Amino acid sequence: MERPCVRVAREDGEATRQLLDDAALLDHDHEIVHEDGELFLPVTDPAAVPADLSVVPRDVPVREGQTLPADILGFEPTYERLGDIVIVDEDDDERAREVAAAIMESSIPAETVLNRASKVKGEQRVREWDVLAGDGTETVHREYGSEFLVDVAEMYFSPRLATERHRVVQQVESGERVFDMFAGVGPFVIPAARRGATAVGADINETAIEYLRANAERNGVADRVTAIAGDARETTGEYAGWADRLVMNLPHSADEFLDTAVELAGEDCVLHYYDIQHEDDPYGPGEAAIREAAEPAGYDIEVETRHTVRSYAPHELNVCLDVRLF
């Protein structure tokens, strides 16, 4: 069966396999293939694979003894995994339940199957779910060596952003002061603290903040993590001028928080600003908004990276600007 695979030299195979597995990208339902000094590692989401790795289509055998949903259904359903939860996105209820039954019957290690029942909505960025199989909406997600307890019915969390989070966190140096203004359960905060940073996360969702605190304990970094429940514009005054690095992953409305971000920034601060814009000018509006907020406060601006995270909708891109304020 042809699957997307990461192609690497055999000597790099184990390190790459571990990286993909830590990011929950390794496809455990298919075998790793060795040919002519290269390894082909099947992956679940080629779009999330780091850009420095080569992804190619390759025929790889189903792992022996594995039964996949497609073997039962006769077609390839679309699904993603979050811990032991499998998430589908089916409009037809009958088809959704057919897919869920096949997933539970297959060799996939699933305890629960959920179907998206609404879009992300509200200031707490949650969505409604239909529980098709199993019980509950809480799971433990593993990502690049960190563990996150998450309840998808109570807070926003996207496993598809694992590679982007890793890209940002890899820039963090020990001793930095990192502030995530929309922290959720801590997917930026926890790995930053694991790299030796002092990290603060704020979120208006009080339940998410409770999970952030639990995740700090789970990952052994509670001594370097502070979690603040509330709107970052109203609850972070004691951190004025504190941050060496700011994360603003609220792409529909991050611009509304830029004045607060400038107040939090130290003398030399890197801002990771997420935005959703039309493909004709995906970065311009964000750059203009940052300059409008930062330059009156006396900062010079240097855009270090203009990065497209993913396609969000037809002709719309989810982008990130890595901007130094100094």
CSV table of C-alpha atoms in Angstrom, one decimal:
chain,number,residue,atom,x,y,z
A,1,MET,CA,0.0,0.0,0.0
A,2,GLU,CA,1.4,3.4,-1.0
A,3,ARG,CA,1.8,5.7,2.0
A,4,PRO,CA,3.7,9.0,2.7
A,5,CYS,CA,7.1,8.1,4.0
A,6,VAL,CA,10.1,10.1,5.4
A,7,ARG,CA,13.2,9.0,3.4
A,8,VAL,CA,16.5,9.1,5.3
A,9,ALA,CA,19.9,7.5,5.2
A,10,ARG,CA,20.1,4.3,7.3
A,11,GLU,CA,22.6,5.9,9.7
A,12,ASP,CA,20.1,8.6,10.5
A,13,GLY,CA,17.2,6.2,10.8
A,14,GLU,CA,16.9,5.7,14.5
A,15,ALA,CA,17.2,9.4,15.4
A,16,THR,CA,14.6,10.3,12.8
A,17,ARG,CA,12.3,7.4,13.9
A,18,GLN,CA,12.5,8.7,17.5
A,19,LEU,CA,11.8,12.3,16.4
A,20,LEU,CA,8.7,11.2,14.4
A,21,ASP,CA,7.5,9.0,17.2
A,22,ASP,CA,7.9,11.7,19.8
A,23,ALA,CA,5.8,14.0,17.5
A,24,ALA,CA,3.1,11.3,17.1
A,25,LEU,CA,3.8,11.3,13.4
A,26,LEU,CA,5.1,7.8,12.9
A,27,ASP,CA,2.6,5.4,11.3
A,28,HIS,CA,2.7,2.3,13.5
A,29,ASP,CA,0.2,0.5,11.2
A,30,HIS,CA,2.8,0.0,8.4
A,31,GLU,CA,6.3,-1.4,8.3
A,32,ILE,CA,9.5,0.6,7.9
A,33,VAL,CA,11.2,-0.3,4.7
A,34,HIS,CA,15.0,-0.6,4.1
A,35,GLU,CA,16.3,-0.3,0.5
A,36,ASP,CA,19.8,0.6,-0.9
A,37,GLY,CA,21.1,2.2,2.3
A,38,GLU,CA,17.9,4.2,2.9
A,39,LEU,CA,15.0,3.9,5.3
A,40,PHE,CA,11.4,4.7,4.4
A,41,LEU,CA,9.5,5.6,7.6
A,42,PRO,CA,5.7,5.8,7.1
A,43,VAL,CA,4.0,8.9,8.6
A,44,THR,CA,0.4,9.7,9.5
A,45,ASP,CA,0.5,13.4,8.5
A,46,PRO,CA,3.0,14.4,5.9
A,47,ALA,CA,2.1,18.1,6.2
A,48,ALA,CA,3.3,18.1,9.8
A,49,VAL,CA,6.7,16.6,9.1
A,50,PRO,CA,9.6,19.0,9.6
A,51,ALA,CA,10.5,20.8,6.4
A,52,ASP,CA,14.1,19.6,6.6
A,53,LEU,CA,13.0,16.0,6.1
A,54,SER,CA,12.1,14.5,2.7
A,55,VAL,CA,8.6,13.0,2.3
A,56,VAL,CA,8.0,10.6,-0.6
A,57,PRO,CA,5.2,8.2,-1.6
A,58,ARG,CA,6.3,4.6,-1.1
A,59,ASP,CA,4.7,1.2,-1.1
A,60,VAL,CA,5.0,-0.2,2.4
A,61,PRO,CA,3.4,-3.3,3.8
A,62,VAL,CA,0.8,-3.3,6.5
A,63,ARG,CA,2.5,-4.4,9.8
A,64,GLU,CA,2.0,-8.1,10.2
A,65,GLY,CA,-1.1,-8.9,12.3
A,66,GLN,CA,-2.5,-5.4,11.9
A,67,THR,CA,-6.0,-4.9,10.8
A,68,LEU,CA,-6.7,-1.3,9.6
A,69,PRO,CA,-10.1,0.4,9.4
A,70,ALA,CA,-9.8,0.3,5.6
A,71,ASP,CA,-9.5,-3.5,5.7
A,72,ILE,CA,-12.9,-3.5,7.4
A,73,LEU,CA,-14.6,-0.7,5.5
A,74,GLY,CA,-13.3,-1.2,2.0
A,75,PHE,CA,-12.3,2.5,1.8
A,76,GLU,CA,-9.7,4.7,3.5
A,77,PRO,CA,-11.3,6.9,6.2
A,78,THR,CA,-9.8,10.1,7.3
A,79,TYR,CA,-8.9,10.3,11.0
A,80,GLU,CA,-6.3,11.6,13.4
A,81,ARG,CA,-5.1,10.4,16.7
A,82,LEU,CA,-4.8,12.3,20.0
A,83,GLY,CA,-3.4,10.0,22.6
A,84,ASP,CA,-5.9,7.1,22.8
A,85,ILE,CA,-8.7,9.2,21.2
A,86,VAL,CA,-9.3,8.9,17.5
A,87,ILE,CA,-10.9,11.9,15.9
A,88,VAL,CA,-13.0,11.8,12.7
A,89,ASP,CA,-14.8,14.5,10.8
A,90,GLU,CA,-17.9,13.1,9.1
A,91,ASP,CA,-21.0,15.0,8.2
A,92,ASP,CA,-23.1,11.9,7.7
A,93,ASP,CA,-24.0,10.3,11.1
A,94,GLU,CA,-24.4,6.8,9.7
A,95,ARG,CA,-21.1,6.9,8.0
A,96,ALA,CA,-19.5,8.4,11.1
A,97,ARG,CA,-20.7,5.5,13.2
A,98,GLU,CA,-19.6,2.9,10.6
A,99,VAL,CA,-16.1,4.4,10.6
A,100,ALA,CA,-16.0,4.5,14.4
A,101,ALA,CA,-17.0,0.8,14.6
A,102,ALA,CA,-14.3,-0.1,12.2
A,103,ILE,CA,-11.7,1.9,14.1
A,104,MET,CA,-12.6,0.1,17.3
A,105,GLU,CA,-12.5,-3.3,15.6
A,106,SER,CA,-9.1,-2.6,14.0
A,107,SER,CA,-5.7,-2.8,15.5
A,108,ILE,CA,-5.5,0.9,16.2
A,109,PRO,CA,-5.0,1.4,20.0
A,110,ALA,CA,-8.1,3.5,20.5
A,111,GLU,CA,-10.2,3.9,23.6
A,112,THR,CA,-12.6,6.5,22.2
A,113,VAL,CA,-13.7,7.8,18.8
A,114,LEU,CA,-15.0,11.3,18.5
A,115,ASN,CA,-16.7,13.1,15.6
A,116,ARG,CA,-16.4,16.9,15.3
A,117,ALA,CA,-19.9,18.3,15.9
A,118,SER,CA,-19.1,22.0,15.6
A,119,LYS,CA,-16.4,24.4,14.6
A,120,VAL,CA,-14.1,25.9,17.2
A,121,LYS,CA,-16.1,28.7,18.8
A,122,GLY,CA,-16.2,31.3,21.6
A,123,GLU,CA,-13.4,33.1,23.4
A,124,GLN,CA,-12.3,29.8,25.0
A,125,ARG,CA,-11.9,28.1,21.6
A,126,VAL,CA,-13.7,24.9,22.2
A,127,ARG,CA,-15.9,22.8,20.0
A,128,GLU,CA,-18.7,20.3,20.5
A,129,TRP,CA,-18.1,16.5,20.0
A,130,ASP,CA,-20.2,13.5,19.3
A,131,VAL,CA,-18.8,10.5,21.2
A,132,LEU,CA,-19.2,7.6,18.7
A,133,ALA,CA,-17.4,4.9,20.7
A,134,GLY,CA,-15.9,4.7,24.1
A,135,ASP,CA,-16.3,7.0,27.0
A,136,GLY,CA,-15.0,10.5,27.7
A,137,THR,CA,-13.0,13.2,26.0
A,138,GLU,CA,-9.8,13.3,28.1
A,139,THR,CA,-6.5,11.7,27.1
A,140,VAL,CA,-2.7,12.0,27.4
A,141,HIS,CA,-0.9,13.3,24.2
A,142,ARG,CA,2.8,12.8,23.8
A,143,GLU,CA,4.8,15.3,21.7
A,144,TYR,CA,8.6,15.5,21.3
A,145,GLY,CA,9.2,14.0,24.7
A,146,SER,CA,6.6,16.0,26.6
A,147,GLU,CA,3.2,14.7,27.9
A,148,PHE,CA,0.0,16.7,27.9
A,149,LEU,CA,-3.2,15.8,29.7
A,150,VAL,CA,-5.9,17.3,27.7
A,151,ASP,CA,-9.7,17.3,27.5
A,152,VAL,CA,-10.8,18.3,24.0
A,153,ALA,CA,-14.3,19.1,25.2
A,154,GLU,CA,-13.0,21.7,27.6
A,155,MET,CA,-10.1,23.4,25.8
A,156,TYR,CA,-8.5,23.9,22.4
A,157,PHE,CA,-5.7,21.6,21.4
A,158,SER,CA,-4.4,20.6,17.9
A,159,PRO,CA,-2.0,17.8,17.5
A,160,ARG,CA,-1.4,18.9,14.0
A,161,LEU,CA,0.6,22.0,15.3
A,162,ALA,CA,3.2,19.8,16.9
A,163,THR,CA,5.9,20.5,14.3
A,164,GLU,CA,5.3,24.3,14.5
A,165,ARG,CA,5.5,24.2,18.3
A,166,HIS,CA,8.7,22.3,18.1
A,167,ARG,CA,10.1,24.8,15.6
A,168,VAL,CA,9.5,27.6,18.1
A,169,VAL,CA,10.6,25.8,21.2
A,170,GLN,CA,13.9,24.8,19.5
A,171,GLN,CA,14.8,28.5,19.6
A,172,VAL,CA,14.5,28.7,23.4
A,173,GLU,CA,17.7,28.8,25.3
A,174,SER,CA,18.3,27.9,29.0
A,175,GLY,CA,17.7,30.8,31.3
A,176,GLU,CA,15.3,32.6,29.0
A,177,ARG,CA,12.0,34.1,30.2
A,178,VAL,CA,9.2,32.9,28.0
A,179,PHE,CA,5.6,34.2,28.2
A,180,ASP,CA,2.8,32.5,26.3
A,181,MET,CA,-0.2,34.8,26.2
A,182,PHE,CA,-2.7,32.1,25.1
A,183,ALA,CA,-1.2,29.0,26.8
A,184,GLY,CA,-3.9,26.4,26.9
A,185,VAL,CA,-2.6,23.2,28.5
A,186,GLY,CA,1.0,24.2,27.9
A,187,PRO,CA,2.3,22.9,24.6
A,188,PHE,CA,4.6,25.8,24.3
A,189,VAL,CA,5.2,26.5,28.0
A,190,ILE,CA,6.1,22.9,29.1
A,191,PRO,CA,8.7,22.2,26.5
A,192,ALA,CA,10.2,25.7,26.9
A,193,ALA,CA,10.6,25.0,30.6
A,194,ARG,CA,12.1,21.6,29.8
A,195,ARG,CA,14.8,23.4,27.9
A,196,GLY,CA,15.6,25.4,31.0
A,197,ALA,CA,13.5,28.5,30.5
A,198,THR,CA,11.4,30.2,33.2
A,199,ALA,CA,7.9,30.1,31.6
A,200,VAL,CA,4.7,31.9,32.2
A,201,GLY,CA,1.4,30.9,30.6
A,202,ALA,CA,-1.9,32.9,30.7
A,203,ASP,CA,-5.3,31.7,29.4
A,204,ILE,CA,-8.8,32.9,29.8
A,205,ASN,CA,-9.9,29.3,30.1
A,206,GLU,CA,-9.6,28.4,33.8
A,207,THR,CA,-9.9,24.7,33.1
A,208,ALA,CA,-7.1,24.8,30.6
A,209,ILE,CA,-4.9,26.6,33.3
A,210,GLU,CA,-5.7,23.8,35.8
A,211,TYR,CA,-4.5,21.3,33.2
A,212,LEU,CA,-1.4,23.4,32.5
A,213,ARG,CA,-0.5,23.2,36.2
A,214,ALA,CA,-1.0,19.4,36.1
A,215,ASN,CA,1.1,19.1,33.0
A,216,ALA,CA,3.9,21.1,34.6
A,217,GLU,CA,3.9,18.6,37.4
A,218,ARG,CA,3.6,15.6,35.0
A,219,ASN,CA,6.7,16.8,33.1
A,220,GLY,CA,8.8,17.7,36.1
A,221,VAL,CA,9.0,21.5,35.5
A,222,ALA,CA,6.5,22.9,38.0
A,223,ASP,CA,9.3,24.9,39.6
A,224,ARG,CA,9.9,26.8,36.4
A,225,VAL,CA,6.2,27.3,35.3
A,226,THR,CA,3.7,29.9,36.4
A,227,ALA,CA,0.1,29.6,35.2
A,228,ILE,CA,-2.3,32.6,35.2
A,229,ALA,CA,-6.0,32.3,34.7
A,230,GLY,CA,-7.5,35.3,32.9
A,231,ASP,CA,-7.3,37.6,30.0
A,232,ALA,CA,-3.6,38.5,29.4
A,233,ARG,CA,-4.6,42.1,29.0
A,234,GLU,CA,-5.9,42.2,32.5
A,235,THR,CA,-3.9,39.8,34.6
A,236,THR,CA,-0.2,40.2,33.7
A,237,GLY,CA,0.7,43.7,34.9
A,238,GLU,CA,3.4,42.4,37.2
A,239,TYR,CA,5.3,41.0,34.2
A,240,ALA,CA,5.8,44.3,32.5
A,241,GLY,CA,9.2,44.4,30.7
A,242,TRP,CA,9.8,40.8,31.8
A,243,ALA,CA,9.8,38.6,28.6
A,244,ASP,CA,12.7,37.5,26.5
A,245,ARG,CA,10.3,35.6,24.2
A,246,LEU,CA,6.5,36.0,23.7
A,247,VAL,CA,4.2,33.5,22.0
A,248,MET,CA,0.9,34.9,20.6
A,249,ASN,CA,-0.9,31.9,19.0
A,250,LEU,CA,-4.4,33.3,18.7
A,251,PRO,CA,-4.4,33.9,14.9
A,252,HIS,CA,-7.9,35.4,14.5
A,253,SER,CA,-7.4,38.2,17.0
A,254,ALA,CA,-3.8,38.3,18.3
A,255,ASP,CA,-3.6,41.9,17.0
A,256,GLU,CA,-6.0,43.0,19.7
A,257,PHE,CA,-3.3,42.0,22.3
A,258,LEU,CA,-0.3,43.6,20.8
A,259,ASP,CA,-0.3,46.6,23.1
A,260,THR,CA,-0.1,44.1,26.0
A,261,ALA,CA,2.6,42.2,24.3
A,262,VAL,CA,4.7,45.3,23.9
A,263,GLU,CA,4.3,46.0,27.7
A,264,LEU,CA,5.4,42.5,28.5
A,265,ALA,CA,8.5,42.6,26.2
A,266,GLY,CA,11.9,43.1,27.7
A,267,GLU,CA,14.6,45.3,26.1
A,268,ASP,CA,15.4,42.5,23.6
A,269,CYS,CA,12.5,40.2,22.9
A,270,VAL,CA,11.4,37.7,20.2
A,271,LEU,CA,7.7,37.7,19.4
A,272,HIS,CA,6.1,34.7,17.7
A,273,TYR,CA,3.0,36.2,16.2
A,274,TYR,CA,0.4,34.0,14.5
A,275,ASP,CA,-2.1,35.3,12.0
A,276,ILE,CA,-4.5,34.2,9.3
A,277,GLN,CA,-4.5,36.2,6.1
A,278,HIS,CA,-5.2,36.0,2.4
A,279,GLU,CA,-2.5,34.3,0.3
A,280,ASP,CA,-1.9,37.5,-1.7
A,281,ASP,CA,-0.4,39.2,1.4
A,282,PRO,CA,-0.1,36.8,4.3
A,283,TYR,CA,2.5,38.7,6.3
A,284,GLY,CA,1.9,42.3,5.6
A,285,PRO,CA,-1.0,43.0,7.9
A,286,GLY,CA,0.7,41.3,10.8
A,287,GLU,CA,4.0,43.2,10.3
A,288,ALA,CA,2.1,46.5,10.0
A,289,ALA,CA,0.2,45.8,13.3
A,290,ILE,CA,3.3,44.9,15.2
A,291,ARG,CA,5.1,48.1,14.0
A,292,GLU,CA,2.1,50.2,14.9
A,293,ALA,CA,2.1,48.8,18.5
A,294,ALA,CA,5.9,48.6,19.1
A,295,GLU,CA,7.5,51.6,17.4
A,296,PRO,CA,5.7,54.2,19.5
A,297,ALA,CA,7.0,52.4,22.6
A,298,GLY,CA,10.6,52.9,21.3
A,299,TYR,CA,11.3,49.5,19.8
A,300,ASP,CA,13.1,48.8,16.6
A,301,ILE,CA,11.6,45.9,14.6
A,302,GLU,CA,13.4,43.1,12.8
A,303,VAL,CA,11.4,40.3,11.1
A,304,GLU,CA,13.6,37.3,11.5
A,305,THR,CA,11.3,34.7,10.0
A,306,ARG,CA,8.2,34.8,7.8
A,307,HIS,CA,6.8,31.2,8.1
A,308,THR,CA,3.7,29.6,6.6
A,309,VAL,CA,2.3,27.1,9.2
A,310,ARG,CA,-0.4,25.5,7.0
A,311,SER,CA,-3.3,26.3,4.7
A,312,TYR,CA,-6.3,27.3,6.7
A,313,ALA,CA,-9.0,27.7,4.1
A,314,PRO,CA,-9.2,28.3,0.3
A,315,HIS,CA,-6.8,31.2,-0.4
A,316,GLU,CA,-6.1,31.7,3.4
A,317,LEU,CA,-2.9,30.9,5.2
A,318,ASN,CA,-2.1,30.4,8.8
A,319,VAL,CA,1.3,32.1,9.2
A,320,CYS,CA,3.8,33.0,11.9
A,321,LEU,CA,6.1,36.0,12.1
A,322,ASP,CA,9.2,35.7,14.3
A,323,VAL,CA,9.9,39.3,15.1
A,324,ARG,CA,12.7,40.8,17.3
A,325,LEU,CA,11.8,43.9,19.3
A,326,PHE,CA,14.9,45.7,20.5
